[in-house]
Coordinates of C-alpha atoms in Angstrom, one line a residue:
M1 CA -27.3 4.9 -16.6
Q2 CA -23.8 3.4 -17.5
H3 CA -24.1 0.7 -14.6
L4 CA -20.8 1.8 -13.0
W5 CA -21.5 -0.9 -10.3
L6 CA -20.6 -3.6 -12.8
I7 CA -16.9 -2.4 -12.8
P8 CA -16.2 -3.6 -9.3
I9 CA -18.8 -6.1 -9.0
L10 CA -17.1 -8.3 -11.7
P11 CA -13.9 -8.9 -9.7
L12 CA -16.0 -9.5 -6.6
A13 CA -17.9 -12.3 -8.4
G14 CA -14.6 -13.7 -9.7
S15 CA -13.4 -13.7 -6.0
L16 CA -16.5 -15.2 -4.6
I17 CA -16.6 -18.0 -7.2
N18 CA -13.0 -19.1 -6.8
G19 CA -13.1 -18.7 -3.0
I20 CA -16.2 -20.8 -2.7
F21 CA -15.7 -23.4 -5.6
G22 CA -12.1 -23.0 -6.5
R23 CA -10.9 -26.0 -4.2
R24 CA -12.6 -28.4 -6.6
A25 CA -11.9 -26.6 -9.8
S26 CA -9.1 -27.0 -12.2
K27 CA -6.4 -24.3 -12.6
G28 CA -7.7 -23.5 -16.2
V29 CA -11.2 -22.9 -14.7
I30 CA -9.7 -20.6 -11.9
N31 CA -7.7 -18.6 -14.5
A32 CA -10.7 -18.2 -16.5
V33 CA -12.8 -16.8 -13.6
A34 CA -10.0 -14.7 -12.2
I35 CA -8.5 -13.2 -15.3
G36 CA -11.9 -13.1 -17.2
S37 CA -13.5 -11.1 -14.3
V38 CA -10.9 -8.5 -14.4
L39 CA -10.7 -8.3 -18.1
L40 CA -14.5 -7.9 -18.3
S41 CA -14.1 -5.0 -15.7
F42 CA -11.5 -3.3 -17.9
L43 CA -13.7 -3.6 -21.0
W44 CA -16.7 -2.2 -19.2
V45 CA -14.4 0.7 -18.1
L46 CA -13.5 1.3 -21.7
K47 CA -17.3 1.1 -22.8
T48 CA -18.2 3.3 -20.1
L49 CA -15.6 6.0 -20.6
S50 CA -16.2 6.0 -24.4
A51 CA -19.9 6.8 -23.6
L52 CA -19.0 9.5 -21.2
M53 CA -16.3 11.4 -22.9
P54 CA -15.3 14.1 -23.0
L55 CA -16.2 14.0 -19.3
E56 CA -16.3 17.9 -18.9
T57 CA -18.4 17.4 -15.8
R58 CA -18.6 14.8 -13.0
Y59 CA -20.9 11.9 -13.7
V60 CA -22.8 10.3 -10.7
E61 CA -24.9 7.4 -10.2
H62 CA -27.0 7.1 -7.0
Y63 CA -28.2 3.6 -6.0
F64 CA -29.7 3.9 -2.6
T65 CA -29.4 5.9 0.7
W66 CA -26.8 4.0 2.7
I67 CA -26.8 6.0 6.1
Q68 CA -29.5 8.6 7.1
S69 CA -29.8 9.8 10.6
G70 CA -30.6 13.5 11.5
T71 CA -28.5 15.7 9.1
I72 CA -26.4 12.7 8.0
D73 CA -27.3 11.6 4.6
I74 CA -24.8 9.4 2.9
G75 CA -25.8 7.6 -0.3
M76 CA -24.2 4.6 -2.1
D77 CA -23.0 6.7 -4.9
F78 CA -20.4 6.0 -7.7
A79 CA -19.0 8.9 -9.6
V80 CA -16.7 9.3 -12.5
D81 CA -14.7 12.3 -13.5
R82 CA -11.3 12.5 -15.4
L83 CA -9.3 11.7 -12.4
T84 CA -11.5 8.6 -11.9
A85 CA -11.2 7.7 -15.4
V86 CA -7.3 7.8 -15.2
M87 CA -7.4 5.5 -12.1
L88 CA -10.0 3.2 -13.4
L89 CA -7.7 2.5 -16.6
V90 CA -4.6 2.0 -14.6
V91 CA -6.3 -0.3 -12.0
T92 CA -8.1 -2.6 -14.3
G93 CA -5.6 -2.3 -17.2
I94 CA -2.4 -3.0 -15.3
G95 CA -4.4 -5.5 -12.9
T96 CA -5.5 -7.5 -16.0
L97 CA -1.8 -7.9 -17.0
I98 CA -0.7 -8.8 -13.6
H99 CA -3.5 -11.5 -13.3
I100 CA -2.4 -13.1 -16.6
Y101 CA 1.4 -13.0 -15.5
A102 CA 0.4 -14.5 -12.1
S103 CA -1.3 -17.6 -13.8
G104 CA 2.2 -18.5 -15.1
Y105 CA 4.1 -17.4 -11.9
M106 CA 1.9 -19.2 -9.4
A107 CA 1.3 -22.3 -11.6
H108 CA 3.2 -24.6 -9.1
E109 CA 2.3 -23.0 -5.9
G110 CA -0.1 -24.3 -3.2
G111 CA -3.3 -22.4 -2.4
Y112 CA -3.8 -21.4 -6.0
Y113 CA -7.6 -20.9 -5.9
R114 CA -7.1 -18.9 -2.6
F115 CA -4.5 -16.5 -4.2
F116 CA -6.6 -15.6 -7.1
S117 CA -9.6 -15.1 -4.9
Y118 CA -7.7 -12.6 -2.9
L119 CA -6.2 -11.0 -5.9
N120 CA -9.8 -10.5 -7.2
L121 CA -10.9 -9.2 -3.9
F122 CA -8.0 -6.7 -4.0
M123 CA -9.2 -5.3 -7.3
F124 CA -12.8 -5.1 -6.0
F125 CA -11.8 -2.8 -3.1
M126 CA -9.5 -0.8 -5.1
L127 CA -12.1 0.0 -7.6
M128 CA -14.7 0.9 -4.8
L129 CA -12.1 3.3 -3.5
V130 CA -11.6 5.0 -6.9
L131 CA -15.3 5.0 -7.8
G132 CA -16.8 6.1 -4.4
G133 CA -18.7 9.4 -4.6
N134 CA -18.1 10.4 -0.9
Y135 CA -15.3 10.1 1.7
L136 CA -17.1 7.2 3.6
L137 CA -17.4 5.0 0.4
L138 CA -13.7 5.8 -0.4
F139 CA -12.9 4.7 3.2
V140 CA -14.6 1.3 2.7
G141 CA -12.4 0.6 -0.2
W142 CA -9.3 2.1 1.7
E143 CA -9.9 -0.4 4.5
G144 CA -10.6 -3.2 2.1
V145 CA -7.2 -2.9 0.3
G146 CA -5.6 -2.8 3.7
L147 CA -7.2 -6.2 4.5
C148 CA -6.2 -7.7 1.1
S149 CA -2.7 -6.5 1.6
Y150 CA -2.6 -8.4 4.9
L151 CA -4.0 -11.6 3.2
L152 CA -1.6 -11.4 0.2
I153 CA 1.6 -10.2 1.9
G154 CA 1.1 -13.0 4.4
F155 CA 0.0 -15.4 1.7
Y156 CA 2.9 -17.9 2.6
F157 CA 1.5 -18.1 6.1
L158 CA 3.6 -21.0 7.2
K159 CA 6.8 -18.8 6.7
Q160 CA 7.3 -16.6 9.7
S161 CA 8.7 -13.8 8.1
A162 CA 5.8 -13.6 5.6
S163 CA 3.3 -13.8 8.4
D164 CA 5.1 -11.0 10.3
A165 CA 5.2 -8.9 7.3
G166 CA 1.5 -9.1 6.7
K167 CA 0.8 -8.2 10.3
K168 CA 3.2 -5.4 10.1
A169 CA 1.4 -3.9 7.1
F170 CA -1.8 -4.2 8.7
I171 CA -0.9 -2.5 12.0
V172 CA 1.1 0.3 10.5
N173 CA -1.8 1.1 8.1
R174 CA -4.2 1.2 11.1
V175 CA -2.3 4.2 12.4
G176 CA -2.7 5.9 9.2
D177 CA -6.4 5.0 9.0
F178 CA -7.0 6.4 12.3
G179 CA -5.9 9.9 11.1
F180 CA -8.2 9.4 8.0
S181 CA -11.2 8.7 10.2
L182 CA -10.6 11.7 12.4
A183 CA -10.3 13.8 9.2
M184 CA -13.7 12.5 8.0
F185 CA -15.4 13.5 11.3
L186 CA -13.9 17.0 11.1
I187 CA -15.0 17.2 7.3
F188 CA -18.6 16.5 8.4
V189 CA -18.3 19.0 11.2
K190 CA -17.2 21.8 9.0
F191 CA -19.4 20.9 5.8
G192 CA -22.1 19.0 7.0
S193 CA -21.5 16.2 4.5
L194 CA -19.1 13.6 3.2
D195 CA -20.2 13.9 -0.4
F196 CA -17.4 15.1 -2.5
G197 CA -19.7 17.3 -4.6
K198 CA -21.1 19.1 -1.6
V199 CA -17.9 19.3 0.3
F200 CA -15.8 20.8 -2.6
E201 CA -18.5 23.2 -3.6
Q202 CA -18.3 24.7 -0.2
A203 CA -14.4 24.5 0.0
E204 CA -14.1 26.4 -3.3
H205 CA -15.5 29.6 -1.5
L206 CA -13.3 29.3 1.7
Q207 CA -10.5 31.7 2.5
V208 CA -6.9 30.5 2.4
E209 CA -5.8 29.8 5.9
P210 CA -2.6 32.0 6.5
N211 CA -2.1 30.2 9.8
A212 CA -3.1 26.7 10.9
G213 CA -6.8 26.2 11.3
L214 CA -9.5 23.7 10.9
I215 CA -8.9 23.1 7.2
T216 CA -5.1 22.7 8.0
G217 CA -5.9 20.2 10.7
I218 CA -8.2 18.2 8.2
C219 CA -5.5 18.1 5.6
L220 CA -2.8 17.0 8.0
L221 CA -5.0 14.2 9.2
L222 CA -5.6 13.2 5.6
L223 CA -2.0 13.2 5.0
V224 CA -1.5 10.9 8.0
G225 CA -3.9 8.3 6.2
A226 CA -2.1 8.9 2.9
A227 CA 1.3 8.5 4.5
G228 CA 0.1 5.1 5.7
K229 CA -1.3 3.7 2.4
S230 CA 1.5 5.4 0.3
A231 CA 4.4 4.5 2.5
Q232 CA 5.6 7.9 3.5
I233 CA 7.8 8.9 6.4
P234 CA 7.2 7.8 9.3
L235 CA 4.8 5.2 8.1
Y236 CA 6.7 3.7 5.1
V237 CA 8.4 0.8 7.1
W238 CA 5.7 -1.9 6.1
L239 CA 6.2 -1.5 2.3
P240 CA 9.8 -3.0 1.9
D241 CA 8.8 -6.0 4.1
A242 CA 5.7 -6.6 1.8
M243 CA 8.2 -8.3 -0.6
E244 CA 7.6 -11.5 1.5
G245 CA 4.4 -11.9 -0.6
P246 CA 4.4 -13.5 -4.1
T247 CA 6.0 -11.3 -6.8
P248 CA 2.7 -10.6 -8.7
V249 CA 1.2 -9.2 -5.4
S250 CA 4.2 -6.8 -5.0
A251 CA 3.6 -5.6 -8.6
L252 CA -0.2 -5.1 -7.8
I253 CA 0.5 -3.3 -4.5
H254 CA 3.4 -1.1 -5.8
A255 CA 1.9 -0.3 -9.2
A256 CA -1.8 -0.4 -9.7
T257 CA -3.6 -0.5 -6.2
M258 CA -2.7 0.2 -2.7
V259 CA 0.2 2.6 -2.6
T260 CA -1.4 4.9 -5.3
A261 CA -4.6 5.2 -3.1
G262 CA -2.9 7.9 -0.8
V263 CA -1.8 10.0 -3.8
Y264 CA -5.4 9.7 -5.3
M265 CA -7.0 10.7 -2.1
I266 CA -4.9 13.9 -1.8
S267 CA -5.5 14.6 -5.4
R268 CA -9.2 14.2 -5.0
S269 CA -9.1 16.6 -2.0
N270 CA -7.1 19.2 -3.8
L271 CA -9.5 21.9 -3.0
L272 CA -9.0 21.4 0.6
F273 CA -5.3 21.4 0.5
V274 CA -5.0 24.5 -1.6
H275 CA -6.7 26.4 1.2
A276 CA -4.2 25.0 3.8
P277 CA -0.7 26.1 2.4
I278 CA 1.0 25.0 5.7
A279 CA -0.4 21.4 5.1
M280 CA 0.8 21.6 1.4
N281 CA 4.3 22.5 2.6
V282 CA 4.2 19.6 5.0
V283 CA 3.2 17.2 2.1
A284 CA 6.0 18.5 -0.1
C285 CA 8.7 18.3 2.6
I286 CA 7.5 14.7 3.7
G287 CA 7.4 13.6 0.1
L288 CA 11.0 15.0 -0.6
A289 CA 12.5 13.5 2.5
T290 CA 10.8 10.1 1.9
A291 CA 12.2 10.2 -1.7
F292 CA 15.8 11.0 -0.6
L293 CA 15.8 8.6 2.4
A294 CA 14.5 5.6 0.5
A295 CA 16.8 6.2 -2.5
T296 CA 19.9 6.3 -0.2
I297 CA 18.8 2.8 1.3
G298 CA 18.2 1.5 -2.2
L299 CA 21.9 2.1 -3.1
V300 CA 23.0 -0.9 -1.1
Q301 CA 20.2 -3.5 -1.1
N302 CA 21.2 -6.8 -2.5
D303 CA 17.6 -8.4 -2.7
I304 CA 16.5 -7.5 -6.2
K305 CA 12.9 -7.1 -5.0
K306 CA 14.0 -4.9 -2.0
V307 CA 15.9 -2.6 -4.5
F308 CA 12.6 -2.1 -6.4
A309 CA 10.7 -1.7 -3.1
Y310 CA 12.7 1.1 -2.0
S311 CA 12.4 2.5 -5.5
T312 CA 8.7 2.6 -5.0
V313 CA 9.0 4.4 -1.7
S314 CA 11.3 7.0 -3.3
Q315 CA 8.9 7.4 -6.3
L316 CA 5.9 7.9 -4.1
G317 CA 7.8 10.6 -2.5
Y318 CA 8.2 12.3 -5.8
M319 CA 4.4 12.1 -6.2
F320 CA 3.9 13.7 -2.8
L321 CA 6.5 16.4 -3.7
A322 CA 4.3 17.2 -6.6
L323 CA 1.1 17.4 -4.7
G324 CA 2.7 19.5 -2.1
C325 CA 3.8 21.9 -4.7
G326 CA 0.4 22.2 -6.2
A327 CA 1.2 20.2 -9.3
F328 CA -1.5 17.8 -8.9
G329 CA -1.6 16.9 -12.6
A330 CA 2.2 16.2 -12.6
G331 CA 1.7 14.0 -9.4
M332 CA -1.0 11.9 -11.1
F333 CA 1.1 11.8 -14.4
H334 CA 3.7 10.1 -12.4
V335 CA 1.3 7.7 -10.9
V336 CA 0.5 6.5 -14.5
T337 CA 4.1 6.3 -15.8
H338 CA 5.1 4.7 -12.4
A339 CA 2.4 2.0 -12.8
F340 CA 3.9 1.1 -16.3
F341 CA 7.5 0.8 -15.3
K342 CA 7.2 -0.4 -11.7
A343 CA 4.8 -3.1 -12.7
L344 CA 7.3 -4.0 -15.3
L345 CA 10.3 -3.9 -12.8
F346 CA 8.6 -6.2 -10.3
L347 CA 7.1 -8.6 -12.9
G348 CA 10.5 -8.6 -14.6
A349 CA 12.3 -9.4 -11.2
G350 CA 9.7 -12.2 -10.9
S351 CA 10.8 -13.6 -14.2
V352 CA 14.5 -13.4 -13.0
I353 CA 13.5 -15.2 -9.8
H354 CA 11.5 -17.8 -11.6
A355 CA 14.5 -18.4 -14.0
L356 CA 16.7 -18.8 -11.1
E357 CA 14.3 -21.1 -9.2
G358 CA 13.8 -18.7 -6.4
E359 CA 17.0 -16.9 -6.0
Q360 CA 16.7 -13.2 -5.3
D361 CA 20.1 -12.1 -4.1
L362 CA 21.8 -10.0 -6.8
R363 CA 25.3 -11.3 -5.6
H364 CA 24.3 -14.8 -6.9
M365 CA 23.2 -13.6 -10.4
G366 CA 25.2 -12.1 -13.3
G367 CA 25.6 -12.9 -17.0
L368 CA 21.8 -13.5 -17.5
I369 CA 21.5 -11.2 -20.6
K370 CA 22.2 -14.3 -22.7
K371 CA 20.2 -16.8 -20.6
I372 CA 16.9 -14.8 -20.5
P373 CA 17.2 -12.3 -23.2
V374 CA 13.5 -11.4 -23.4
T375 CA 13.4 -10.7 -19.6
F376 CA 16.4 -8.5 -20.1
A377 CA 15.0 -6.6 -23.1
T378 CA 11.7 -5.8 -21.4
L379 CA 13.3 -4.9 -18.1
A380 CA 15.7 -2.5 -19.9
C381 CA 12.6 -0.6 -21.0
A382 CA 11.7 0.0 -17.3
W383 CA 15.3 0.8 -16.5
V384 CA 15.5 3.7 -18.9
A385 CA 12.1 4.8 -18.0
I386 CA 12.7 5.0 -14.3
A387 CA 16.1 6.5 -14.8
G388 CA 14.6 9.4 -16.5
V389 CA 16.4 8.9 -19.9
P390 CA 14.6 10.9 -22.5
P391 CA 12.2 10.4 -24.3
F392 CA 10.9 7.5 -22.3
S393 CA 7.9 7.7 -19.9
G394 CA 9.7 8.4 -16.6
F395 CA 11.6 11.5 -18.0
H396 CA 8.4 13.3 -18.8
S397 CA 6.6 12.9 -15.4
K398 CA 9.7 13.3 -13.2
D399 CA 10.8 16.6 -14.9
E400 CA 7.2 18.0 -14.5
I401 CA 7.7 17.2 -10.8
L402 CA 11.1 18.8 -10.6
L403 CA 10.1 21.8 -12.4
A404 CA 7.1 22.3 -10.0
A405 CA 9.4 21.8 -7.1
Y406 CA 11.9 24.5 -8.5
N407 CA 9.0 26.9 -8.8
H408 CA 7.9 26.1 -5.3
A409 CA 11.3 26.1 -3.6
P410 CA 14.7 25.9 -5.6
W411 CA 16.4 23.8 -2.8
M412 CA 13.6 21.2 -3.3
Y413 CA 14.6 20.9 -7.0
W414 CA 18.2 20.3 -6.2
V415 CA 17.5 17.7 -3.6
G416 CA 15.2 16.0 -6.3
V417 CA 17.9 16.1 -8.7
V418 CA 20.3 14.3 -6.4
T419 CA 17.6 11.8 -5.7
A420 CA 17.1 11.2 -9.5
G421 CA 20.9 10.6 -9.8
M422 CA 20.6 8.0 -7.0
T423 CA 17.5 6.4 -8.5
A424 CA 19.4 5.9 -11.8
F425 CA 22.4 4.6 -10.0
Y426 CA 20.7 1.9 -7.8
V427 CA 18.4 0.6 -10.6
S428 CA 21.5 0.4 -12.9
R429 CA 23.3 -1.4 -10.3
A430 CA 20.7 -4.0 -10.0
M431 CA 20.5 -4.4 -13.8
F432 CA 24.5 -4.7 -14.1
L433 CA 24.7 -7.1 -11.2
C434 CA 21.9 -9.2 -12.6
F435 CA 22.5 -9.2 -16.3
F436 CA 26.2 -8.4 -17.0
G437 CA 29.5 -10.0 -16.1
T438 CA 29.8 -13.7 -15.2
Y439 CA 27.1 -16.0 -13.8
R440 CA 27.6 -16.4 -10.0
G441 CA 24.6 -18.6 -9.1
H442 CA 24.1 -22.2 -8.6
H443 CA 21.1 -22.8 -10.7
H444 CA 20.4 -23.3 -14.5
P445 CA 18.6 -20.2 -15.8
H446 CA 15.8 -20.6 -18.2
E447 CA 13.5 -18.2 -19.9
S448 CA 9.9 -17.7 -18.5
P449 CA 6.9 -18.9 -20.5
V450 CA 4.9 -16.6 -22.8
V451 CA 2.2 -16.2 -20.3
M452 CA 4.7 -14.3 -18.3
T453 CA 6.8 -12.6 -21.0
G454 CA 3.6 -11.5 -22.8
P455 CA 2.5 -9.0 -20.1
L456 CA 6.2 -7.9 -19.7
A457 CA 6.2 -7.0 -23.5
V458 CA 2.9 -4.9 -23.2
L459 CA 4.3 -3.0 -20.1
A460 CA 7.6 -2.4 -21.9
L461 CA 5.8 -0.5 -24.8
L462 CA 3.9 1.6 -22.2
S463 CA 7.1 2.2 -20.2
L464 CA 8.8 3.6 -23.4
G465 CA 5.8 5.5 -24.8
G466 CA 3.5 6.3 -21.8
G467 CA 5.1 9.7 -21.4
Y468 CA 3.4 11.0 -24.4
L469 CA 0.0 10.5 -22.8
A470 CA -1.1 14.1 -22.1
I471 CA -2.2 13.3 -18.5
P472 CA -1.8 16.7 -16.9
K473 CA -3.6 18.4 -19.7
F474 CA -6.4 15.8 -19.5
L475 CA -6.8 16.4 -15.9
E476 CA -6.9 20.2 -16.0
P477 CA -10.8 20.3 -15.6
V478 CA -10.5 18.3 -12.3
F479 CA -7.9 20.6 -10.9
E480 CA -9.0 23.9 -12.4
A481 CA -10.8 25.2 -9.4
A482 CA -7.5 24.8 -7.3
H483 CA -6.1 27.8 -9.2
V484 CA -2.5 26.6 -8.9
A485 CA -0.2 29.1 -10.7
E486 CA 2.1 27.7 -13.4
G487 CA 5.8 28.5 -13.0
H488 CA 8.4 29.5 -15.5
H489 CA 9.7 26.5 -17.7
D490 CA 13.5 26.5 -17.9
E491 CA 15.0 24.0 -20.2
T492 CA 18.3 24.2 -18.4
L493 CA 16.6 22.6 -15.4
V494 CA 15.5 19.7 -17.5
Y495 CA 19.2 19.2 -18.8
I496 CA 20.5 19.2 -15.3
S497 CA 18.1 16.5 -14.1
V498 CA 18.8 14.4 -17.2
A499 CA 22.4 14.8 -16.7
A500 CA 22.1 13.6 -13.1
G501 CA 20.4 10.4 -14.3
L502 CA 22.9 9.7 -17.0
F503 CA 25.7 10.2 -14.5
G504 CA 24.1 7.7 -12.2
I505 CA 24.0 5.1 -15.0
A506 CA 27.6 5.8 -15.9
L507 CA 28.8 5.6 -12.4
A508 CA 27.0 2.3 -11.8
Y509 CA 28.5 0.9 -15.0
F510 CA 32.0 1.9 -14.0
M511 CA 31.6 0.4 -10.5
Y512 CA 29.9 -2.9 -11.3
V513 CA 30.9 -3.7 -14.9
V514 CA 34.3 -2.0 -15.7
S515 CA 36.0 -2.1 -12.3
P516 CA 33.9 -4.1 -9.8
A517 CA 36.7 -3.9 -7.2
F518 CA 36.2 -0.2 -6.9
S519 CA 32.7 -0.7 -5.5
D520 CA 34.2 -3.0 -2.7
A521 CA 36.9 -0.4 -2.1
M522 CA 34.2 2.4 -1.7
A523 CA 32.2 0.3 0.6
N524 CA 35.3 -0.3 2.8
A525 CA 36.4 3.4 2.6
F526 CA 33.0 4.6 3.9
R527 CA 32.2 1.6 6.0
P528 CA 30.1 3.3 8.8
I529 CA 27.9 5.0 6.0
H530 CA 27.6 1.8 4.3
T531 CA 26.6 -0.1 7.4
L532 CA 24.2 2.6 8.3
L533 CA 22.5 2.2 4.9
T534 CA 22.6 -1.5 4.9
N535 CA 20.8 -1.5 8.3
K536 CA 18.3 1.0 6.8
Y537 CA 19.3 3.8 9.4
Y538 CA 18.2 1.3 12.1
L539 CA 14.6 2.7 11.8
D540 CA 13.1 -0.6 12.3
E541 CA 15.3 -1.2 15.4
A542 CA 14.3 2.2 16.6
Y543 CA 10.5 1.5 16.2
D544 CA 11.0 -1.9 18.1
A545 CA 13.0 -0.3 20.9
T546 CA 10.6 2.8 21.4
I547 CA 7.2 1.4 20.3
V548 CA 6.9 -2.3 19.8
S549 CA 9.0 -3.6 22.9
P550 CA 7.3 -1.0 25.4
I551 CA 3.9 -1.9 24.3
A552 CA 4.7 -5.7 24.3
E553 CA 6.3 -5.4 27.8
T554 CA 3.5 -3.3 29.2
S555 CA 1.0 -5.9 27.8
R556 CA 3.0 -8.7 29.4
V557 CA 3.7 -7.3 32.7
V558 CA 0.7 -4.9 33.3
L559 CA -2.2 -6.2 31.4
W560 CA -1.3 -10.0 31.4
R561 CA 0.3 -10.6 34.8
G562 CA -1.2 -7.6 36.5
V563 CA -4.8 -7.2 35.1
D564 CA -5.4 -10.6 33.6
A565 CA -3.6 -13.0 35.9
G566 CA -3.5 -11.0 39.0
G567 CA -6.8 -9.2 38.9
I568 CA -9.4 -11.0 36.6
D569 CA -8.0 -14.6 37.3
G570 CA -7.3 -13.7 40.9
I571 CA -11.0 -12.8 41.5
V572 CA -12.3 -15.8 39.5
N573 CA -9.9 -18.2 41.0
G574 CA -10.4 -16.8 44.4
V575 CA -14.3 -17.4 44.2
G576 CA -13.6 -20.8 43.2
H577 CA -11.1 -21.5 46.0
V578 CA -13.5 -20.1 48.6
S579 CA -16.4 -22.3 47.0
R580 CA -14.2 -25.2 47.2
Q581 CA -13.3 -24.6 51.0
I582 CA -17.0 -24.3 51.8
G583 CA -17.9 -27.3 49.9
G584 CA -15.2 -29.2 51.7
Y585 CA -16.8 -28.3 55.1
L586 CA -20.2 -29.1 53.9
R587 CA -19.1 -32.4 52.4
Q588 CA -18.0 -33.5 55.8
L589 CA -21.7 -33.4 56.9
Q590 CA -22.5 -36.0 54.2
S591 CA -21.1 -39.1 56.0
G592 CA -23.5 -41.6 54.5
G593 CA -24.5 -43.0 57.9
I594 CA -28.4 -43.0 58.7
R595 CA -27.8 -42.8 62.4
S596 CA -25.8 -39.7 61.9
Y597 CA -28.3 -38.0 59.8
A598 CA -31.2 -38.8 62.3
A599 CA -28.9 -37.4 65.1
W600 CA -28.5 -34.1 63.1
V601 CA -32.2 -34.0 62.4
V602 CA -33.0 -34.4 66.2
I603 CA -30.4 -31.7 67.1
G604 CA -31.9 -29.4 64.3
A605 CA -35.4 -30.0 65.6
V606 CA -34.4 -29.4 69.3
G607 CA -32.7 -26.2 68.0
L608 CA -35.7 -24.9 66.2
L609 CA -38.0 -25.8 69.2
V610 CA -35.7 -23.7 71.6
A611 CA -35.6 -20.8 69.2
M612 CA -39.2 -20.8 69.0
G613 CA -39.6 -21.1 72.9
M614 CA -37.4 -18.2 73.3
S615 CA -39.2 -16.2 70.7
W616 CA -42.5 -16.9 72.4
G617 CA -40.9 -16.2 75.8
G618 CA -39.8 -12.8 74.8
R619 CA -43.4 -11.8 74.0

């Protein structure tokens, strides 16, 4: 046995040690426990994978029977195949770098031990999700990362906006989780098991559903769950607000853990989805719509973390587009490259915020290229990667997705190209506003310490060279049974997408470096559109008006005033009122006078004798 249980248990041990004893421990001890536990988990992953390679078949470890009742037999099983291997390396590798960075970023924050306890717990649940050998164990990790997102997004719980953002993330994800739980019930009804091996063995022999059927229903419900975790329309609204948490949390959520869970779950369920082409088309359309919508909002955001947050939503849309087109390998390839450059973007943004003592508004930055050169140099690597500049990592994975989209439906490719151009534009806009021109802030910028810039340097190298990892080819055995046909590879399509990215960079340079007045003129010329994008299509307001406010008002008027105050309290208070009245009458009999009591005894005795006499007389 390879003792796969050690991979998640090490971060859990770190979480418990810091959570229980961290209040009295020094920051050095807390760091050693938190970082050491995740690093050991990463090293155990390397050791395990080196022993299991080439992983041509799925490796399973059964520990004990978890649930057994009738035909239900669910084991506590961990399993590793090539898809799991990729996710394990991303989660533990990127997670280790984020933990190291966080030790510097959070050095002067309160609740230090609590933060790292939550961060380790996040790692534990994500690793449970990835290693689970059945849907139910995956769901345990799925719910766990939802809990940890609530704890970490709302870490600054004394701040109202952070507390609200944590609750928003938790509630929105419960909607998605309800869909996932229904899907699991239907999977058990159809296949008699939740074990991946048993389910997919049966699914491989199913007929493709030309019309909507049970498999289509299962896949659409799985999509609801994935849309919640991976922030797709209409459940994406929690992710931009998640920026209220500390920046290392943003990096962990966006790059290595929670938001990749939905992509992983659909990729894991690929054999179900390929038998439900209607569901596949829905996945592709939702992914493309999400990518385009989030990119348009990202064009006008002024909070540096919000720009990168909407970028995450958009890039996740690309991943869903790939999955819907049947390019599961390309989708997972983008998960990996995105983990590199998005972790770097967020941690780099955190370095900028640290340098400016908490400032996040791009309008109060500028000219930082000379003030924090290391941060700029590393962020520039993520910039060219996400913009799709060849030969860097984002170029390879993005174009794999766009080619798959063209083979699926050419119009999807063209929408994807426009989205790629917008992506390059808004990330370039953030970089130019932050690092070029003159400084517009009020603080004295300073470079971050080595404990923060070190992880940035490692991620910069991965962002530049990560595209040469042959992830799609490595994952072929996992997706081989899905029988997804490869389309024609046209170099012209690649040139067009690259040109769109370069055009986006050039346009941003002209508007924010060469002629900054032009950007203001464009905003004024298209004021209605600019206002619409600035207010994020008023979707939060629409949700509030159509869902939140009616539920709150119904709860207030019907449940509180009607049922609780009027009904339950009315009954309870009414009983109490009647009891008090009866007690008042009875109290009057208690006068304290002995003569009065003797008189009542005589009257009672006489009444009793009269009653007995009448009773005997009646006989």
